[in-house]
Amino acid sequence: MAGDEEIRFCHECGTDLVERERLRLISIFLLVTLLMVAGILGYGVERWRRSSLELEAENAELAAEIHRLNTDMEKLNLRVEGLQAESSELRFQLAQATAELEKHRLKRPTINELRAFLEMDYTNEHRYDVESYICVHYARDLKANAAQRGYNLCFITVNYKVGLFGEERGHALNGAYLSDGSFVYIEPQRDKIHETLMDALRDLEDNPNIEIIHFVAIW
């Protein structure tokens, strides 16, 4: 029957009602889809914008840190330059002081230099005086005169026993390391050079019975 059939076309304009409904549903679907896509895109754009702002902030912090580090580096470079200048000045002063010290450094004489010095020195010509000029004065003056000539002599005091009864006595003389590393003893009253302290004492006392108690060398 006509009343029971589905109405497909509009009686007034003849439009296909089923197709029209399909188009309406499709339009709604497309609109919803577009809205979803727009929402997704908007969310993505917002995230990108926030990420971009965060990156800009991080870049600004990094730029500030780099600027600070560059400033510190410049200060350190200036400090290094200053220290290098100070170091150069100190090295120059040290070289000058070393050169000046070398001029006054006492050296070890050769045996010939020592003999020549003793020959020209007049310490041994002093008159021995038990009250005012004894062995310690000879040794003192010879050491001082040697230093003025650039030679390093030491002052030696020795206590010893002599003779059969062991009489204790004391004496002062000089000593020196020679340039070859050997050590000699010098009797300043006679300008004699001895290889051992015992030889020096035996020559002084003219007595073989000598026992050294102790001695001290002062440079």
mmCIF file of C-alpha atoms in Angstrom:
data_model
loop_
_atom_site.group_PDB
_atom_site.id
_atom_site.type_symbol
_atom_site.label_atom_id
_atom_site.label_comp_id
_atom_site.label_asym_id
_atom_site.label_seq_id
_atom_site.Cartn_x
_atom_site.Cartn_y
_atom_site.Cartn_z
ATOM 1 C CA MET A 1 0.000 0.000 0.000
ATOM 2 C CA ALA A 2 1.095 3.535 -0.678
ATOM 3 C CA GLY A 3 0.580 4.569 2.961
ATOM 4 C CA ASP A 4 2.922 1.866 4.246
ATOM 5 C CA GLU A 5 5.827 2.594 1.834
ATOM 6 C CA GLU A 6 8.872 4.560 2.996
ATOM 7 C CA ILE A 7 8.714 8.191 1.899
ATOM 8 C CA ARG A 8 11.903 8.670 -0.174
ATOM 9 C CA PHE A 9 11.152 11.852 -2.092
ATOM 10 C CA CYS A 10 9.661 15.167 -1.052
ATOM 11 C CA HIS A 11 6.159 15.574 -2.580
ATOM 12 C CA GLU A 12 6.659 19.277 -3.077
ATOM 13 C CA CYS A 13 10.224 19.529 -4.509
ATOM 14 C CA GLY A 14 11.069 15.948 -5.363
ATOM 15 C CA THR A 15 14.291 15.932 -3.298
ATOM 16 C CA ASP A 16 15.707 12.549 -2.375
ATOM 17 C CA LEU A 17 15.156 12.550 1.371
ATOM 18 C CA VAL A 18 17.457 9.564 2.065
ATOM 19 C CA GLU A 19 20.362 11.150 0.222
ATOM 20 C CA ARG A 20 19.728 14.409 2.030
ATOM 21 C CA GLU A 21 19.922 12.661 5.403
ATOM 22 C CA ARG A 22 23.123 10.926 4.347
ATOM 23 C CA LEU A 23 24.671 14.240 3.404
ATOM 24 C CA ARG A 24 23.621 15.747 6.712
ATOM 25 C CA LEU A 25 25.259 12.909 8.654
ATOM 26 C CA ILE A 26 28.388 13.153 6.541
ATOM 27 C CA SER A 27 28.515 16.891 7.175
ATOM 28 C CA ILE A 28 28.171 16.349 10.900
ATOM 29 C CA PHE A 29 30.917 13.698 10.825
ATOM 30 C CA LEU A 30 33.210 15.959 8.858
ATOM 31 C CA LEU A 31 32.505 18.843 11.207
ATOM 32 C CA VAL A 32 33.238 16.707 14.247
ATOM 33 C CA THR A 33 36.371 15.387 12.575
ATOM 34 C CA LEU A 34 37.525 18.902 11.754
ATOM 35 C CA LEU A 35 36.869 19.983 15.313
ATOM 36 C CA MET A 36 38.893 17.046 16.628
ATOM 37 C CA VAL A 37 41.729 17.742 14.213
ATOM 38 C CA ALA A 38 41.615 21.408 15.131
ATOM 39 C CA GLY A 39 41.734 20.488 18.813
ATOM 40 C CA ILE A 40 44.657 18.155 18.297
ATOM 41 C CA LEU A 41 46.468 20.743 16.221
ATOM 42 C CA GLY A 42 45.729 23.412 18.794
ATOM 43 C CA TYR A 43 47.064 21.219 21.571
ATOM 44 C CA GLY A 44 50.171 20.475 19.538
ATOM 45 C CA VAL A 45 50.667 24.143 18.750
ATOM 46 C CA GLU A 46 50.271 25.042 22.417
ATOM 47 C CA ARG A 47 52.792 22.424 23.451
ATOM 48 C CA TRP A 48 55.179 23.631 20.777
ATOM 49 C CA ARG A 49 54.684 27.224 21.937
ATOM 50 C CA ARG A 50 55.386 26.271 25.544
ATOM 51 C CA SER A 51 58.400 24.212 24.537
ATOM 52 C CA SER A 52 59.620 27.113 22.457
ATOM 53 C CA LEU A 53 59.271 29.478 25.408
ATOM 54 C CA GLU A 54 61.076 27.024 27.682
ATOM 55 C CA LEU A 55 63.878 26.679 25.130
ATOM 56 C CA GLU A 56 64.119 30.444 24.836
ATOM 57 C CA ALA A 57 64.346 30.721 28.623
ATOM 58 C CA GLU A 58 67.022 28.004 28.756
ATOM 59 C CA ASN A 59 68.909 29.675 25.923
ATOM 60 C CA ALA A 60 68.750 32.968 27.798
ATOM 61 C CA GLU A 61 70.099 31.285 30.950
ATOM 62 C CA LEU A 62 72.857 29.593 28.951
ATOM 63 C CA ALA A 63 73.738 32.871 27.275
ATOM 64 C CA ALA A 64 73.937 34.561 30.683
ATOM 65 C CA GLU A 65 76.086 31.716 32.031
ATOM 66 C CA ILE A 66 78.380 31.883 28.994
ATOM 67 C CA HIS A 67 78.697 35.635 29.462
ATOM 68 C CA ARG A 68 79.569 35.138 33.129
ATOM 69 C CA LEU A 69 82.119 32.457 32.268
ATOM 70 C CA ASN A 70 83.658 34.666 29.586
ATOM 71 C CA THR A 71 83.892 37.499 32.099
ATOM 72 C CA ASP A 72 85.534 35.185 34.634
ATOM 73 C CA MET A 73 87.888 33.914 31.937
ATOM 74 C CA GLU A 74 88.918 37.451 31.047
ATOM 75 C CA LYS A 75 89.600 38.176 34.712
ATOM 76 C CA LEU A 76 91.626 34.972 35.017
ATOM 77 C CA ASN A 77 93.587 35.813 31.885
ATOM 78 C CA LEU A 78 94.393 39.226 33.315
ATOM 79 C CA ARG A 79 95.415 37.593 36.596
ATOM 80 C CA VAL A 80 97.607 35.076 34.746
ATOM 81 C CA GLU A 81 99.255 37.879 32.792
ATOM 82 C CA GLY A 82 99.887 39.730 36.046
ATOM 83 C CA LEU A 83 101.347 36.619 37.690
ATOM 84 C CA GLN A 84 103.519 35.956 34.654
ATOM 85 C CA ALA A 85 104.825 39.510 34.819
ATOM 86 C CA GLU A 86 105.484 39.132 38.558
ATOM 87 C CA SER A 87 107.162 35.769 37.937
ATOM 88 C CA SER A 88 109.395 37.268 35.265
ATOM 89 C CA GLU A 89 110.347 40.102 37.605
ATOM 90 C CA LEU A 90 111.070 37.662 40.443
ATOM 91 C CA ARG A 91 113.181 35.463 38.159
ATOM 92 C CA PHE A 92 115.112 38.531 37.064
ATOM 93 C CA GLN A 93 115.681 39.590 40.673
ATOM 94 C CA LEU A 94 116.695 36.026 41.593
ATOM 95 C CA ALA A 95 119.185 35.937 38.731
ATOM 96 C CA GLN A 96 120.639 39.255 39.875
ATOM 97 C CA ALA A 97 120.833 38.083 43.493
ATOM 98 C CA THR A 98 122.426 34.792 42.430
ATOM 99 C CA ALA A 99 124.986 36.605 40.302
ATOM 100 C CA GLU A 100 125.760 38.963 43.184
ATOM 101 C CA LEU A 101 126.019 36.033 45.585
ATOM 102 C CA GLU A 102 128.419 34.236 43.276
ATOM 103 C CA LYS A 103 130.696 37.260 43.457
ATOM 104 C CA HIS A 104 130.942 36.834 47.232
ATOM 105 C CA ARG A 105 130.691 33.053 47.498
ATOM 106 C CA LEU A 106 133.711 31.613 49.237
ATOM 107 C CA LYS A 107 135.350 28.865 47.244
ATOM 108 C CA ARG A 108 137.545 25.903 48.010
ATOM 109 C CA PRO A 109 141.126 26.769 47.079
ATOM 110 C CA THR A 110 143.488 24.521 45.210
ATOM 111 C CA ILE A 111 146.566 23.456 47.124
ATOM 112 C CA ASN A 112 148.641 25.930 45.116
ATOM 113 C CA GLU A 113 146.180 28.762 45.787
ATOM 114 C CA LEU A 114 146.270 27.967 49.496
ATOM 115 C CA ARG A 115 150.070 27.998 49.544
ATOM 116 C CA ALA A 116 150.177 31.274 47.612
ATOM 117 C CA PHE A 117 147.688 32.828 50.032
ATOM 118 C CA LEU A 118 149.655 31.732 53.090
ATOM 119 C CA GLU A 119 152.832 33.096 51.563
ATOM 120 C CA MET A 120 151.379 36.564 51.017
ATOM 121 C CA ASP A 121 149.387 36.661 54.288
ATOM 122 C CA TYR A 122 151.038 38.241 57.341
ATOM 123 C CA THR A 123 149.024 36.589 60.127
ATOM 124 C CA ASN A 124 151.927 34.337 61.083
ATOM 125 C CA GLU A 125 154.139 37.396 61.610
ATOM 126 C CA HIS A 126 152.092 38.579 64.598
ATOM 127 C CA ARG A 127 154.017 38.309 67.868
ATOM 128 C CA TYR A 128 152.596 35.675 70.197
ATOM 129 C CA ASP A 129 151.440 37.283 73.468
ATOM 130 C CA VAL A 130 149.926 35.107 76.151
ATOM 131 C CA GLU A 131 147.918 38.089 77.393
ATOM 132 C CA SER A 132 146.598 39.551 74.145
ATOM 133 C CA TYR A 133 147.364 37.459 71.061
ATOM 134 C CA ILE A 134 147.311 33.678 71.292
ATOM 135 C CA CYS A 135 146.413 30.747 69.035
ATOM 136 C CA VAL A 136 142.710 31.635 68.774
ATOM 137 C CA HIS A 137 143.619 35.088 67.444
ATOM 138 C CA TYR A 138 145.902 33.612 64.787
ATOM 139 C CA ALA A 139 143.151 31.229 63.636
ATOM 140 C CA ARG A 140 140.529 33.979 63.744
ATOM 141 C CA ASP A 141 142.577 36.413 61.663
ATOM 142 C CA LEU A 142 143.686 33.831 59.106
ATOM 143 C CA LYS A 143 140.073 32.780 58.524
ATOM 144 C CA ALA A 144 138.991 36.423 58.085
ATOM 145 C CA ASN A 145 141.866 37.233 55.726
ATOM 146 C CA ALA A 146 141.134 34.124 53.647
ATOM 147 C CA ALA A 147 137.489 35.158 53.316
ATOM 148 C CA GLN A 148 138.570 38.550 51.975
ATOM 149 C CA ARG A 149 140.527 36.696 49.298
ATOM 150 C CA GLY A 150 137.487 34.536 48.488
ATOM 151 C CA TYR A 151 138.668 31.332 50.184
ATOM 152 C CA ASN A 152 136.626 29.306 52.651
ATOM 153 C CA LEU A 153 138.621 28.337 55.747
ATOM 154 C CA CYS A 154 137.212 27.071 59.022
ATOM 155 C CA PHE A 155 138.188 27.785 62.631
ATOM 156 C CA ILE A 156 139.107 24.648 64.607
ATOM 157 C CA THR A 157 139.440 24.262 68.369
ATOM 158 C CA VAL A 158 140.865 21.031 69.766
ATOM 159 C CA ASN A 159 141.393 19.615 73.252
ATOM 160 C CA TYR A 160 144.008 16.905 73.653
ATOM 161 C CA LYS A 161 146.363 15.146 76.069
ATOM 162 C CA VAL A 162 150.121 15.215 75.640
ATOM 163 C CA GLY A 163 153.064 13.403 77.228
ATOM 164 C CA LEU A 164 153.323 10.358 79.385
ATOM 165 C CA PHE A 165 151.194 11.902 82.131
ATOM 166 C CA GLY A 166 148.396 13.027 79.790
ATOM 167 C CA GLU A 167 148.542 16.763 80.402
ATOM 168 C CA GLU A 168 145.409 18.340 78.918
ATOM 169 C CA ARG A 169 145.887 21.234 76.542
ATOM 170 C CA GLY A 170 143.895 23.221 73.995
ATOM 171 C CA HIS A 171 144.739 24.747 70.658
ATOM 172 C CA ALA A 172 143.156 26.666 67.793
ATOM 173 C CA LEU A 173 144.034 26.319 64.122
ATOM 174 C CA ASN A 174 142.383 26.347 60.720
ATOM 175 C CA GLY A 175 141.106 23.839 58.193
ATOM 176 C CA ALA A 176 139.998 23.906 54.576
ATOM 177 C CA TYR A 177 138.417 21.722 51.938
ATOM 178 C CA LEU A 178 140.483 21.875 48.773
ATOM 179 C CA SER A 179 139.032 21.996 45.284
ATOM 180 C CA ASP A 180 139.736 18.275 44.836
ATOM 181 C CA GLY A 181 137.567 17.435 47.888
ATOM 182 C CA SER A 182 140.400 16.639 50.284
ATOM 183 C CA PHE A 183 140.618 18.292 53.707
ATOM 184 C CA VAL A 184 143.776 19.830 55.175
ATOM 185 C CA TYR A 185 144.694 21.400 58.515
ATOM 186 C CA ILE A 186 146.560 24.714 58.648
ATOM 187 C CA GLU A 187 148.775 25.913 61.466
ATOM 188 C CA PRO A 188 148.306 29.719 61.251
ATOM 189 C CA GLN A 189 151.323 30.532 63.413
ATOM 190 C CA ARG A 190 153.719 28.764 61.042
ATOM 191 C CA ASP A 191 151.800 28.660 57.722
ATOM 192 C CA LYS A 192 152.162 24.900 57.666
ATOM 193 C CA ILE A 193 149.682 22.572 55.928
ATOM 194 C CA HIS A 194 148.982 19.100 57.375
ATOM 195 C CA GLU A 195 146.902 16.219 56.111
ATOM 196 C CA THR A 196 145.707 15.168 59.587
ATOM 197 C CA LEU A 197 144.951 16.917 62.849
ATOM 198 C CA MET A 198 147.307 14.574 64.655
ATOM 199 C CA ASP A 199 150.151 15.608 62.341
ATOM 200 C CA ALA A 200 149.434 19.267 63.114
ATOM 201 C CA LEU A 201 149.461 18.666 66.882
ATOM 202 C CA ARG A 202 152.610 16.543 66.809
ATOM 203 C CA ASP A 203 154.395 19.225 64.822
ATOM 204 C CA LEU A 204 153.202 21.854 67.304
ATOM 205 C CA GLU A 205 154.157 19.901 70.423
ATOM 206 C CA ASP A 206 157.140 18.043 69.000
ATOM 207 C CA ASN A 207 155.887 15.078 70.988
ATOM 208 C CA PRO A 208 154.526 11.785 69.611
ATOM 209 C CA ASN A 209 152.450 11.006 72.720
ATOM 210 C CA ILE A 210 149.246 12.853 71.903
ATOM 211 C CA GLU A 211 145.617 11.809 72.426
ATOM 212 C CA ILE A 212 142.869 13.946 70.900
ATOM 213 C CA ILE A 213 139.909 14.388 73.265
ATOM 214 C CA HIS A 214 137.582 16.303 70.942
ATOM 215 C CA PHE A 215 137.608 19.099 68.393
ATOM 216 C CA VAL A 216 135.111 21.477 66.784
ATOM 217 C CA ALA A 217 135.221 23.063 63.319
ATOM 218 C CA ILE A 218 133.402 26.369 62.823
ATOM 219 C CA TRP A 219 132.770 27.631 59.289
#
